[in-house]
Coordinates of C-alpha atoms in Angstrom, one line a residue:
X1 CA -2.8 -12.0 -13.7
X2 CA 0.0 -10.2 -15.7
X3 CA 2.3 -8.7 -13.5
X4 CA 2.9 -6.1 -16.0
X5 CA -0.9 -5.1 -15.6
X6 CA -0.9 -4.4 -11.6
X7 CA 2.6 -2.1 -12.1
X8 CA 0.8 -0.3 -14.9
X9 CA -2.5 0.1 -12.7
X10 CA -0.6 1.4 -9.6
X11 CA 1.4 3.6 -11.7
X12 CA -1.5 5.4 -13.0
X13 CA -2.9 5.6 -9.9
X14 CA 0.1 7.4 -8.2
X15 CA 0.7 9.7 -11.1
X16 CA -2.6 11.2 -9.9
X17 CA -1.3 12.0 -6.5
X18 CA 1.2 14.7 -7.7
X19 CA -1.5 17.7 -6.3
X20 CA -2.0 15.6 -2.7
X21 CA 1.9 15.8 -1.5
X22 CA 1.3 19.0 0.2
X23 CA 0.8 17.7 3.7
X24 CA 1.9 20.1 6.1
X25 CA 0.2 19.2 9.3
X26 CA -2.2 17.2 11.6
X27 CA -5.5 18.8 12.7
X28 CA -7.9 18.4 15.6
X29 CA -11.4 18.6 15.8
X30 CA -11.2 22.3 16.7
X31 CA -9.2 23.3 13.8
X32 CA -5.9 23.5 15.1
X33 CA -3.1 22.4 13.1
X34 CA 0.1 20.8 14.3
X35 CA 3.0 21.4 11.5
X36 CA 4.9 18.5 10.3
X37 CA 8.9 18.5 11.1
X38 CA 11.3 16.4 9.6
X39 CA 10.3 13.1 11.8
X40 CA 10.9 10.4 8.9
X41 CA 8.5 7.6 10.7
X42 CA 5.7 10.5 10.6
X43 CA 6.3 11.4 7.2
X44 CA 6.6 7.4 6.1
X45 CA 3.0 7.4 7.8
X46 CA 1.6 10.2 5.8
X47 CA 2.9 8.5 2.4
X48 CA 1.4 5.5 3.6
X49 CA -1.8 7.7 3.9
X50 CA -2.1 9.1 0.6
X51 CA -1.2 6.1 -1.3
X52 CA -3.7 3.8 0.6
X53 CA -6.8 5.0 -1.6
X54 CA -4.5 4.3 -4.6
X55 CA -4.0 0.8 -3.6
X56 CA -8.0 0.3 -2.9
X57 CA -8.6 1.6 -6.3
X58 CA -6.5 -0.5 -8.0
X59 CA -7.8 -3.8 -6.0
X60 CA -11.2 -2.7 -7.0
X61 CA -10.5 -2.5 -10.7
X62 CA -8.8 -6.3 -10.3
X63 CA -11.4 -7.6 -8.6
X64 CA -9.4 -8.1 -5.4
X65 CA -10.1 -7.3 -2.0
X66 CA -7.7 -5.6 0.4
X67 CA -6.0 -6.9 4.0
X68 CA -4.2 -4.4 6.1
X69 CA -1.5 -5.2 8.6
X70 CA -2.6 -5.0 11.9
X71 CA 0.3 -5.5 13.7
X72 CA 3.0 -3.0 13.2
X73 CA 6.0 -5.2 12.4
X74 CA 4.1 -7.9 9.9
X75 CA 4.7 -7.7 6.5
X76 CA 3.3 -6.6 4.2
X77 CA 1.5 -3.2 4.8
X78 CA -1.3 -4.3 2.2
X79 CA -2.4 -8.1 0.8
X80 CA -4.3 -8.1 -2.2
X81 CA -6.3 -11.3 -2.6
X82 CA -9.6 -12.8 -4.0
X83 CA -10.0 -15.5 -1.4
X84 CA -8.2 -16.0 2.2
X85 CA -7.7 -19.6 1.7
X86 CA -6.0 -19.3 -1.8
X87 CA -2.8 -19.1 -3.0
X88 CA -2.2 -16.1 -5.4
X89 CA -2.0 -13.4 -3.1
X90 CA 0.1 -9.8 -3.7
X91 CA 2.1 -7.9 -1.2
X92 CA 2.8 -4.3 -1.4
X93 CA 4.8 -2.7 0.9
X94 CA 5.3 1.1 1.0
X95 CA 8.8 2.7 1.5
X96 CA 9.7 6.2 2.2
X97 CA 13.3 7.7 2.4
X98 CA 14.6 11.2 1.8
X99 CA 17.1 13.2 0.0
X100 CA 19.4 16.2 1.3
X101 CA 20.0 17.0 -2.7
X102 CA 18.0 16.4 -5.6
X103 CA 21.0 14.6 -7.4
X104 CA 21.5 12.5 -4.0
X105 CA 21.6 8.4 -4.7
X106 CA 19.1 6.9 -1.9
X107 CA 18.6 3.4 -0.5
X108 CA 15.8 1.8 1.3
X109 CA 15.4 -1.3 3.7
X110 CA 13.2 -4.0 2.4
X111 CA 12.5 -6.2 5.3
X112 CA 14.1 -9.0 7.3
X113 CA 16.0 -11.7 5.8
X114 CA 15.6 -14.0 9.1
X115 CA 11.9 -13.7 9.7
X116 CA 9.1 -14.9 6.7
X117 CA 11.7 -15.8 4.3
X118 CA 13.0 -18.7 6.5
X119 CA 10.0 -19.0 8.9
X120 CA 7.3 -18.7 6.4
X121 CA 4.4 -17.4 9.4
X122 CA 6.8 -15.3 11.2
X123 CA 5.9 -11.7 11.3
X124 CA 3.9 -11.9 8.1
X125 CA -0.1 -11.6 7.5
X126 CA -0.4 -14.8 5.6
X127 CA 2.0 -17.2 5.3
X128 CA 5.1 -16.5 2.7
X129 CA 4.1 -19.6 0.1
X130 CA 0.5 -17.7 -0.3
X131 CA 1.7 -14.8 -2.1
X132 CA 2.8 -14.7 -5.7
X133 CA 4.1 -11.4 -6.0
X134 CA 6.0 -8.9 -3.9
X135 CA 6.1 -5.3 -4.6
X136 CA 7.4 -2.0 -3.2
X137 CA 6.0 1.4 -3.8
X138 CA 8.9 3.6 -3.1
X139 CA 8.6 7.4 -2.4
X140 CA 11.4 9.6 -1.9
X141 CA 11.6 13.2 -1.4
X142 CA 13.7 16.3 -0.7
X143 CA 14.3 17.1 3.2
X144 CA 13.4 20.5 4.1
X145 CA 12.6 20.6 7.7
X146 CA 16.0 20.1 9.8
X147 CA 14.1 19.7 13.1
X148 CA 11.9 16.7 14.3
X149 CA 9.1 18.9 14.9
X150 CA 7.6 22.4 13.2
X151 CA 8.8 25.9 14.3
X152 CA 5.5 27.3 15.5
X153 CA 3.8 24.7 17.5
X154 CA 0.4 25.1 16.1
X155 CA -1.8 26.9 13.5
X156 CA -5.2 27.4 12.4
X157 CA -7.2 26.2 9.3
X158 CA -7.0 29.9 8.5
X159 CA -3.3 30.2 7.7
X160 CA -2.6 26.9 6.2
X161 CA -0.3 28.7 3.6
X162 CA 1.9 30.0 6.4
X163 CA 2.5 26.2 7.6
X164 CA 6.2 25.5 5.9
X165 CA 6.1 22.5 4.0
X166 CA 8.6 19.5 5.3
X167 CA 9.5 18.3 2.0
X168 CA 9.5 18.7 -1.8
X169 CA 10.1 17.0 -5.1
X170 CA 8.8 13.9 -4.2
X171 CA 9.2 11.2 -6.4
X172 CA 7.5 7.6 -6.4
X173 CA 8.2 4.2 -8.1
X174 CA 6.6 0.9 -8.2
X175 CA 8.7 -2.2 -8.4
X176 CA 8.9 -5.7 -7.6
X177 CA 11.3 -6.0 -4.8
X178 CA 13.8 -8.8 -5.8
X179 CA 14.5 -6.2 -9.1
X180 CA 15.8 -3.7 -6.2
X181 CA 17.3 -5.7 -4.0
X182 CA 20.8 -5.3 -3.4
X183 CA 23.6 -8.1 -2.3
X184 CA 24.0 -6.5 1.3
X185 CA 22.3 -5.7 4.6
X186 CA 20.2 -2.5 5.0
X187 CA 21.7 -0.9 8.2
X188 CA 24.2 -1.6 10.4
X189 CA 23.7 -4.7 12.5
X190 CA 20.3 -5.4 11.8
X191 CA 19.0 -8.4 9.6
X192 CA 17.5 -6.4 7.1
X193 CA 17.8 -6.6 3.0
X194 CA 19.0 -3.5 1.7
X195 CA 18.1 -2.3 -1.7
X196 CA 20.4 -0.7 -4.2
X197 CA 21.8 2.9 -3.7
X198 CA 20.5 4.8 -6.7
X199 CA 18.5 7.2 -8.5
X200 CA 14.8 7.3 -9.5
X201 CA 15.4 5.9 -12.7
X202 CA 17.7 2.7 -11.0
X203 CA 14.8 1.9 -8.9
X204 CA 12.0 2.2 -11.5
X205 CA 14.0 0.3 -13.9
X206 CA 14.9 -2.6 -11.4
X207 CA 18.4 -2.2 -11.5
X208 CA 19.0 -4.7 -8.9
X209 CA 21.8 -7.4 -8.6
X210 CA 19.9 -10.5 -8.8
X211 CA 19.1 -12.5 -11.9
X212 CA 15.9 -13.6 -10.9
X213 CA 13.1 -14.0 -8.2
X214 CA 14.5 -17.7 -7.2
X215 CA 18.4 -16.6 -6.7
X216 CA 17.1 -13.6 -4.5
X217 CA 15.3 -15.7 -2.3
X218 CA 18.0 -18.8 -2.2
X219 CA 21.0 -16.0 -1.4
X220 CA 18.8 -14.1 1.4
X221 CA 17.6 -17.3 3.1
X222 CA 21.1 -18.7 3.4
X223 CA 22.6 -15.2 4.4
X224 CA 24.4 -14.9 7.3
X225 CA 23.4 -12.8 10.3
X226 CA 27.1 -11.8 11.1
X227 CA 29.9 -11.3 9.8
X228 CA 31.6 -14.3 11.3
X229 CA 28.7 -16.3 9.9
X230 CA 29.2 -14.8 6.3
X231 CA 33.2 -15.8 6.7
X232 CA 33.1 -19.5 5.8
X233 CA 29.8 -18.9 2.9
X234 CA 29.4 -15.7 1.3
X235 CA 29.1 -12.0 1.8
X236 CA 28.0 -10.9 -1.6
X237 CA 26.5 -12.3 -4.7
X238 CA 29.9 -12.7 -6.6
X239 CA 31.1 -15.0 -3.6
X240 CA 27.4 -16.6 -3.8
X241 CA 27.7 -17.3 -7.5
X242 CA 31.2 -18.9 -7.1
X243 CA 30.1 -21.0 -4.2
X244 CA 27.8 -22.5 -6.2
X245 CA 29.7 -23.1 -9.3
X246 CA 32.3 -25.3 -7.0

């Protein structure tokens, strides 16, 4: 399947979601609405739920079926495939982050570099070698809410318009993972791949640091867990390339 076709289909479906971002709360069966606050984990789940039907529609157009990860820390969120026993599977992961101001740069973490990249059955739905493509659907929003929970504890269906939205100005992109990867770990001492730091056009255009997916994989499969591990090897793409040229 042409890579560009999947990208175009996903982008077309996600373009239709512009009116679906005004999610303001969670409703129970008796009609009470609990407002959303600034909790990033909750909002990440909201965007995953919003985009889920779009992924299923794209899979139907491609005559593929969808398998969702059943374990929270397993990659990817969605697997598109024609047959469980065959290769050629497509991985789609949903990533969400926020900006405090519309012009702020932002970044994501793109999954562990010490799990399935090195042990192809660790924390992954199917063996890594079964996948031929790895895609990110990335959402970024301007954060409005500052508190973890909404101010008023509950509302009713009759006053939905009174519920403050926790975010606005949602942007979305679809891009191959290697094209938006940086050469630095994602956060603190964790073993997560870090994305580039940029604005929405940088992610849409895939302005990462790697020449191709093979270089991305070789780099992150050999990247040290700690600064000490990297001292005698490499800690940047410049050092990696210099080492390769020796």
